Amino acid sequence: AKETGKSSCSFFDDKLLRESVRKVEIANAISTALVKDEFQVFYQPKVGPNGGIIGFEALIRWQSSYDGIIAPSEFIPIAEWCGKIGDITRYLISCVFREYRTIVKLVSTTIHISLNLSAHDLRDMSLIGFIRDEMVKNKVNPQHIEFEITESSYLENLENAALFLQEIGTLGSTVALDDFGTGYSSLSYLSQIEVDTLKIDHSFVKQLHESDKDRFIIQSIINLGISFSLNICAEGVETVSDRDALIDMGCHQLQGYLFSKPVPLGALAEALSAINRT
Ligand code: C2E
Ligand code: CA
Ligand code: CA
Ligand code: CA
């Protein structure tokens, strides 16, 4: 028994060791990736209840020389851990703002482009100046830019986050609360930070037709948002019946594979005409 315990213990150590080696290697590969331009921006359209394009979410992609495609869900937490998230965020902001003119020309109506920020970004007040400078340089209308943050971004340091978001508002841009409802105490903070949009997490949307509870949660988030005069965006919309149910419940913005997967700028025109055909 003792020996089994020992071997299972070393098996566990192996796994832990391999994981931490990969973590450190990815952390190192991030610096190379920034220099070698291995990061790319993909855009996922957001659609209004009448089917018109109302915006795009910018999502980072990494085709690494280290290990092929690495998912943001893996490397973003590592970038936060090793202190490189600020560089990635700046890289992405520059890319998106450079492509802004081209994106705006693809659509005839006013749109917004959303960028994701991480918790670390909200502690870095110098990011505000960077955003402002990049907007000026690329002639970006601040009102066309939205920043998506998650609950973890402001829970740790509410005062800082509130200040940061206030500055974003002063620039003229808007803020969306991502993954709304999945955290611990979303509600109590809604009155303390400036938010324009709530994004309903796709874990709720996924169960829309199977779970009465998830449907009630979605409807409650929508009602709450409406009473705060916020926009409501549902993510992970994969089927026509998801779409119809969410529009019935009062969603203002819909995002998901039903309309388009995230695509690079070069494929965006085609994605948009496919949406217009449906
Ligand atoms: P998120 O911000 O909640 O982004 C939504 C995720 O859902 C994206 O995954 C998107 O590709 C995926 N998605 C979109 N439509 C559907 C659908 O219909 N069904 C399903 N199953 N999934 C859908 P992605 O691109 O892998 O990003 C994962 C997470 O990584 C993001 O979650 C965000 O938290 C983070 N992330 C991505 N790009 C950035 C970035 O530039 N900066 C930061 N800080 N985080 C990022
Ligand atoms: Ca997001
Ligand atoms: Ca989300
Ligand atoms: Ca997420």
Short mmCIF file of C-alpha atoms and ligand atoms in Angstrom, two decimals:
data_model
loop_
_atom_site.label_atom_id
_atom_site.label_comp_id
_atom_site.label_asym_id
_atom_site.label_seq_id
_atom_site.Cartn_x
_atom_site.Cartn_y
_atom_site.Cartn_z
CA ALA A 1 0.00 0.00 0.00
CA LYS A 2 2.83 2.26 0.89
CA GLU A 3 4.50 1.69 -2.49
CA THR A 4 1.29 2.34 -4.42
CA GLY A 5 0.95 5.58 -2.54
CA LYS A 6 4.44 6.52 -3.47
CA SER A 7 4.08 5.76 -7.17
CA SER A 8 0.74 7.53 -7.50
CA CYS A 9 2.35 10.43 -5.75
CA SER A 10 5.24 10.57 -8.24
CA PHE A 11 2.74 10.22 -11.10
CA PHE A 12 0.99 13.26 -9.73
CA ASP A 13 4.31 15.09 -9.44
CA ASP A 14 5.08 14.24 -13.08
CA LYS A 15 1.83 15.76 -14.22
CA LEU A 16 2.37 18.86 -12.11
CA LEU A 17 5.92 19.13 -13.36
CA ARG A 18 4.90 18.83 -17.01
CA GLU A 19 2.22 21.45 -16.49
CA SER A 20 4.56 23.91 -14.87
CA VAL A 21 7.22 23.34 -17.54
CA ARG A 22 4.63 24.10 -20.23
CA LYS A 23 3.51 27.16 -18.31
CA VAL A 24 7.04 28.55 -18.15
CA GLU A 25 7.70 27.68 -21.80
CA ILE A 26 4.52 29.42 -22.91
CA ALA A 27 5.42 32.44 -20.79
CA ASN A 28 8.76 32.63 -22.62
CA ALA A 29 7.16 31.97 -26.01
CA ILE A 30 4.82 34.97 -25.50
CA SER A 31 7.74 37.40 -25.69
CA THR A 32 8.98 35.81 -28.92
CA ALA A 33 5.45 35.83 -30.29
CA LEU A 34 5.07 39.56 -29.72
CA VAL A 35 8.31 40.24 -31.60
CA LYS A 36 7.58 37.75 -34.40
CA ASP A 37 3.99 38.92 -34.90
CA GLU A 38 2.48 35.53 -34.13
CA PHE A 39 -0.67 37.02 -32.63
CA GLN A 40 -3.60 37.81 -34.85
CA VAL A 41 -7.02 39.39 -34.34
CA PHE A 42 -10.17 37.57 -35.32
CA TYR A 43 -13.54 39.33 -35.37
CA GLN A 44 -16.91 37.87 -34.49
CA PRO A 45 -19.99 39.79 -35.69
CA LYS A 46 -22.74 40.85 -33.32
CA VAL A 47 -26.24 41.01 -34.75
CA GLY A 48 -29.32 43.01 -33.75
CA PRO A 49 -32.84 41.56 -33.34
CA ASN A 50 -33.66 42.54 -36.94
CA GLY A 51 -30.60 40.73 -38.30
CA GLY A 52 -28.45 43.80 -38.96
CA ILE A 53 -24.77 43.93 -38.02
CA ILE A 54 -24.24 46.08 -34.94
CA GLY A 55 -20.67 45.30 -33.99
CA PHE A 56 -17.75 42.93 -33.67
CA GLU A 57 -15.82 41.37 -30.83
CA ALA A 58 -12.07 41.23 -31.34
CA LEU A 59 -10.64 37.90 -30.16
CA ILE A 60 -6.94 37.10 -30.08
CA ARG A 61 -5.47 34.09 -31.88
CA TRP A 62 -1.98 32.67 -31.52
CA GLN A 63 -0.32 30.56 -34.21
CA SER A 64 2.84 29.85 -32.24
CA SER A 65 6.19 28.60 -33.48
CA TYR A 66 6.36 26.90 -30.06
CA ASP A 67 3.37 24.55 -30.33
CA GLY A 68 0.99 25.51 -33.14
CA ILE A 69 -2.32 27.09 -32.23
CA ILE A 70 -2.61 27.88 -28.53
CA ALA A 71 -6.05 28.85 -27.21
CA PRO A 72 -6.52 32.20 -25.45
CA SER A 73 -8.12 30.34 -22.55
CA GLU A 74 -4.70 28.75 -22.00
CA PHE A 75 -2.25 31.56 -22.67
CA ILE A 76 -4.16 34.62 -21.37
CA PRO A 77 -4.05 33.35 -17.74
CA ILE A 78 -0.33 32.57 -18.21
CA ALA A 79 0.27 36.05 -19.63
CA GLU A 80 -1.47 37.48 -16.55
CA TRP A 81 0.65 35.31 -14.29
CA CYS A 82 3.98 36.27 -15.86
CA GLY A 83 3.16 39.96 -16.25
CA LYS A 84 2.98 40.03 -20.08
CA ILE A 85 -0.75 40.64 -20.42
CA GLY A 86 -0.21 44.39 -20.69
CA ASP A 87 2.00 43.90 -23.76
CA ILE A 88 -0.57 41.58 -25.35
CA THR A 89 -3.40 44.01 -24.65
CA ARG A 90 -1.45 46.89 -26.20
CA TYR A 91 -0.53 44.74 -29.20
CA LEU A 92 -4.17 43.84 -29.76
CA ILE A 93 -5.43 47.41 -29.33
CA SER A 94 -2.90 48.64 -31.92
CA CYS A 95 -3.92 45.90 -34.39
CA VAL A 96 -7.63 46.56 -34.02
CA PHE A 97 -7.30 50.34 -34.27
CA ARG A 98 -5.11 49.97 -37.39
CA GLU A 99 -7.83 47.81 -38.97
CA TYR A 100 -10.66 50.04 -37.71
CA ARG A 101 -11.11 52.06 -40.95
CA THR A 102 -11.36 48.91 -43.06
CA ILE A 103 -13.90 47.36 -40.69
CA VAL A 104 -16.04 50.50 -40.54
CA LYS A 105 -16.14 50.59 -44.36
CA LEU A 106 -17.49 47.02 -44.50
CA VAL A 107 -20.78 48.08 -42.93
CA SER A 108 -23.09 50.95 -43.74
CA THR A 109 -24.42 51.53 -40.24
CA THR A 110 -22.70 52.62 -37.06
CA ILE A 111 -21.01 49.77 -35.31
CA HIS A 112 -18.94 49.17 -32.22
CA ILE A 113 -15.85 47.02 -31.86
CA SER A 114 -15.31 45.31 -28.51
CA LEU A 115 -11.96 44.44 -27.02
CA ASN A 116 -11.39 42.22 -24.01
CA LEU A 117 -9.43 43.56 -21.07
CA SER A 118 -8.08 41.47 -18.22
CA ALA A 119 -7.98 42.23 -14.51
CA HIS A 120 -4.35 43.35 -14.71
CA ASP A 121 -5.17 45.89 -17.42
CA LEU A 122 -7.58 47.68 -15.10
CA ARG A 123 -4.80 48.33 -12.61
CA ASP A 124 -2.64 50.00 -15.23
CA MET A 125 -3.79 53.61 -15.55
CA SER A 126 -1.11 54.27 -18.19
CA LEU A 127 -3.18 52.07 -20.50
CA ILE A 128 -5.73 54.90 -20.73
CA GLY A 129 -3.16 57.24 -22.26
CA PHE A 130 -2.04 54.50 -24.63
CA ILE A 131 -5.63 53.91 -25.78
CA ARG A 132 -6.18 57.63 -26.28
CA ASP A 133 -2.96 58.04 -28.29
CA GLU A 134 -3.73 55.04 -30.50
CA MET A 135 -7.24 56.37 -31.11
CA VAL A 136 -5.86 59.72 -32.23
CA LYS A 137 -3.15 58.13 -34.37
CA ASN A 138 -5.61 55.86 -36.19
CA LYS A 139 -8.53 58.31 -36.25
CA VAL A 140 -10.71 55.94 -34.25
CA ASN A 141 -14.01 57.32 -33.00
CA PRO A 142 -13.94 56.42 -29.26
CA GLN A 143 -17.71 55.97 -29.34
CA HIS A 144 -17.22 53.00 -31.65
CA ILE A 145 -15.06 51.17 -29.12
CA GLU A 146 -16.31 49.02 -26.25
CA PHE A 147 -14.18 47.30 -23.63
CA GLU A 148 -15.32 43.95 -22.23
CA ILE A 149 -14.33 43.14 -18.68
CA THR A 150 -15.15 40.20 -16.43
CA GLU A 151 -16.13 40.26 -12.81
CA SER A 152 -12.66 39.16 -11.69
CA SER A 153 -11.34 42.37 -13.25
CA TYR A 154 -12.94 44.57 -10.63
CA LEU A 155 -13.59 42.29 -7.66
CA GLU A 156 -10.01 42.46 -6.40
CA ASN A 157 -9.68 46.17 -6.55
CA LEU A 158 -13.00 47.88 -6.93
CA GLU A 159 -11.73 51.44 -6.42
CA ASN A 160 -9.05 51.16 -9.10
CA ALA A 161 -11.37 49.44 -11.52
CA ALA A 162 -14.11 52.03 -10.98
CA LEU A 163 -11.60 54.79 -11.68
CA PHE A 164 -10.26 53.04 -14.78
CA LEU A 165 -13.77 52.52 -16.17
CA GLN A 166 -14.66 56.12 -15.43
CA GLU A 167 -11.67 57.18 -17.56
CA ILE A 168 -12.85 54.89 -20.35
CA GLY A 169 -16.19 56.69 -20.17
CA THR A 170 -14.43 60.06 -20.30
CA LEU A 171 -12.68 58.95 -23.49
CA GLY A 172 -16.15 58.35 -24.93
CA SER A 173 -15.99 54.56 -25.10
CA THR A 174 -18.32 52.06 -23.46
CA VAL A 175 -17.92 49.08 -21.13
CA ALA A 176 -19.51 45.63 -21.23
CA LEU A 177 -19.62 43.14 -18.36
CA ASP A 178 -18.59 39.79 -19.83
CA ASP A 179 -19.74 36.39 -18.55
CA PHE A 180 -22.38 38.13 -16.47
CA GLY A 181 -23.96 35.92 -13.83
CA THR A 182 -21.15 33.37 -13.63
CA GLY A 183 -19.26 35.14 -10.84
CA TYR A 184 -20.01 35.56 -7.19
CA SER A 185 -21.56 38.89 -6.60
CA SER A 186 -22.21 40.63 -9.89
CA LEU A 187 -25.30 42.36 -8.58
CA SER A 188 -23.84 44.32 -5.71
CA TYR A 189 -21.19 45.87 -7.93
CA LEU A 190 -23.46 46.98 -10.75
CA SER A 191 -24.25 50.20 -8.95
CA GLN A 192 -20.59 50.99 -8.24
CA ILE A 193 -19.01 50.71 -11.66
CA GLU A 194 -20.02 52.33 -14.91
CA VAL A 195 -21.29 49.75 -17.34
CA ASP A 196 -23.23 50.03 -20.59
CA THR A 197 -23.79 46.41 -21.60
CA LEU A 198 -24.30 43.04 -19.92
CA LYS A 199 -23.11 39.96 -21.78
CA ILE A 200 -25.01 36.80 -20.93
CA ASP A 201 -22.56 33.93 -20.72
CA HIS A 202 -22.96 31.12 -23.22
CA SER A 203 -23.18 28.56 -20.42
CA PHE A 204 -26.73 29.87 -19.83
CA VAL A 205 -27.60 30.10 -23.52
CA LYS A 206 -26.43 26.51 -24.08
CA GLN A 207 -29.13 25.15 -21.76
CA LEU A 208 -31.83 27.55 -22.89
CA HIS A 209 -34.15 24.86 -24.20
CA GLU A 210 -33.37 22.13 -21.69
CA SER A 211 -33.34 24.06 -18.46
CA ASP A 212 -36.18 26.20 -17.14
CA LYS A 213 -33.76 27.50 -14.54
CA ASP A 214 -31.28 28.79 -17.09
CA ARG A 215 -34.11 30.41 -19.00
CA PHE A 216 -35.26 32.14 -15.81
CA ILE A 217 -31.69 33.29 -15.16
CA ILE A 218 -31.44 34.74 -18.67
CA GLN A 219 -34.80 36.49 -18.32
CA SER A 220 -33.76 37.89 -14.93
CA ILE A 221 -30.48 39.23 -16.33
CA ILE A 222 -32.37 40.85 -19.20
CA ASN A 223 -34.94 42.41 -16.86
CA LEU A 224 -32.20 43.62 -14.56
CA GLY A 225 -30.27 45.10 -17.47
CA ILE A 226 -33.33 46.84 -18.83
CA SER A 227 -34.10 48.41 -15.46
CA PHE A 228 -30.53 49.75 -15.37
CA SER A 229 -30.95 50.97 -18.99
CA LEU A 230 -28.19 48.65 -20.20
CA ASN A 231 -27.78 46.83 -23.47
CA ILE A 232 -28.01 43.06 -23.28
CA CYS A 233 -25.82 40.86 -25.46
CA ALA A 234 -26.22 37.09 -25.56
CA GLU A 235 -23.19 35.06 -26.58
CA GLY A 236 -23.00 31.49 -27.81
CA VAL A 237 -26.10 31.75 -30.01
CA GLU A 238 -25.83 28.57 -32.08
CA THR A 239 -29.32 27.80 -33.33
CA VAL A 240 -32.28 29.61 -34.84
CA SER A 241 -34.40 28.62 -31.84
CA ASP A 242 -31.77 30.10 -29.46
CA ARG A 243 -31.92 33.29 -31.48
CA ASP A 244 -35.72 33.49 -31.52
CA ALA A 245 -36.06 32.75 -27.80
CA LEU A 246 -33.46 35.38 -26.91
CA ILE A 247 -35.11 38.02 -29.10
CA ASP A 248 -38.49 37.17 -27.49
CA MET A 249 -36.93 37.64 -24.07
CA GLY A 250 -35.69 41.11 -25.06
CA CYS A 251 -32.02 40.73 -26.01
CA HIS A 252 -30.56 43.63 -27.95
CA GLN A 253 -27.44 41.94 -29.30
CA LEU A 254 -26.77 38.38 -30.42
CA GLN A 255 -23.41 36.75 -31.00
CA GLY A 256 -22.55 33.17 -31.87
CA TYR A 257 -21.73 30.49 -34.43
CA LEU A 258 -25.25 30.76 -35.89
CA PHE A 259 -24.17 34.04 -37.46
CA SER A 260 -20.43 33.56 -37.75
CA LYS A 261 -17.39 32.13 -36.05
CA PRO A 262 -14.64 34.62 -35.28
CA VAL A 263 -12.76 35.26 -38.56
CA PRO A 264 -9.72 37.29 -39.63
CA LEU A 265 -10.25 40.68 -41.29
CA GLY A 266 -9.72 39.19 -44.75
CA ALA A 267 -12.69 36.84 -44.30
CA LEU A 268 -15.01 39.35 -42.65
CA ALA A 269 -16.70 40.62 -45.84
CA GLU A 270 -17.68 37.07 -46.79
CA ALA A 271 -18.93 36.35 -43.26
CA LEU A 272 -21.08 39.47 -43.38
CA SER A 273 -22.65 38.62 -46.72
CA ALA A 274 -23.41 35.12 -45.43
CA ILE A 275 -25.25 36.72 -42.49
CA ASN A 276 -27.17 38.99 -44.85
CA ARG A 277 -28.29 35.98 -46.88
CA THR A 278 -29.84 34.25 -43.85
P1 C2E B 1 -15.05 35.49 -24.07
O1 C2E B 1 -14.63 36.93 -24.04
O2 C2E B 1 -16.22 35.11 -23.25
O3 C2E B 1 -15.24 35.16 -25.61
C1 C2E B 1 -16.25 34.32 -26.12
C2 C2E B 1 -15.69 32.99 -26.52
O4 C2E B 1 -16.75 32.17 -27.03
C3 C2E B 1 -14.65 33.06 -27.66
O5 C2E B 1 -13.70 32.03 -27.44
C4 C2E B 1 -15.51 32.74 -28.89
O6 C2E B 1 -14.76 32.23 -29.99
C5 C2E B 1 -16.44 31.71 -28.33
N1 C2E B 1 -17.70 31.61 -29.07
C6 C2E B 1 -18.28 32.54 -29.86
N2 C2E B 1 -19.47 32.09 -30.35
C7 C2E B 1 -19.64 30.85 -29.86
C8 C2E B 1 -20.69 29.87 -30.01
O7 C2E B 1 -21.68 30.06 -30.69
N3 C2E B 1 -20.51 28.69 -29.34
C9 C2E B 1 -19.41 28.44 -28.57
N4 C2E B 1 -19.31 27.27 -27.96
N5 C2E B 1 -18.41 29.36 -28.40
C10 C2E B 1 -18.53 30.54 -29.04
P2 C2E B 1 -12.14 32.31 -27.59
O8 C2E B 1 -11.90 33.21 -28.75
O9 C2E B 1 -11.46 30.99 -27.55
O10 C2E B 1 -11.78 33.13 -26.29
C11 C2E B 1 -11.87 32.56 -25.02
C12 C2E B 1 -11.66 33.60 -23.94
O11 C2E B 1 -10.32 34.09 -23.99
C13 C2E B 1 -12.54 34.82 -24.11
O12 C2E B 1 -13.82 34.55 -23.60
C14 C2E B 1 -11.77 35.85 -23.32
O13 C2E B 1 -12.03 35.70 -21.95
C15 C2E B 1 -10.33 35.44 -23.61
N6 C2E B 1 -9.82 36.29 -24.71
C16 C2E B 1 -9.92 36.16 -26.04
N7 C2E B 1 -9.29 37.16 -26.69
C17 C2E B 1 -8.79 37.97 -25.72
C18 C2E B 1 -8.01 39.19 -25.74
O14 C2E B 1 -7.69 39.77 -26.79
N8 C2E B 1 -7.67 39.71 -24.52
C19 C2E B 1 -8.03 39.10 -23.35
N9 C2E B 1 -7.65 39.69 -22.20
N10 C2E B 1 -8.74 37.99 -23.31
C20 C2E B 1 -9.12 37.41 -24.47
CA CA B 2 -15.60 38.83 -24.35
CA CA B 3 -18.10 35.69 -22.36
CA CA B 4 -14.96 34.05 -20.78
#
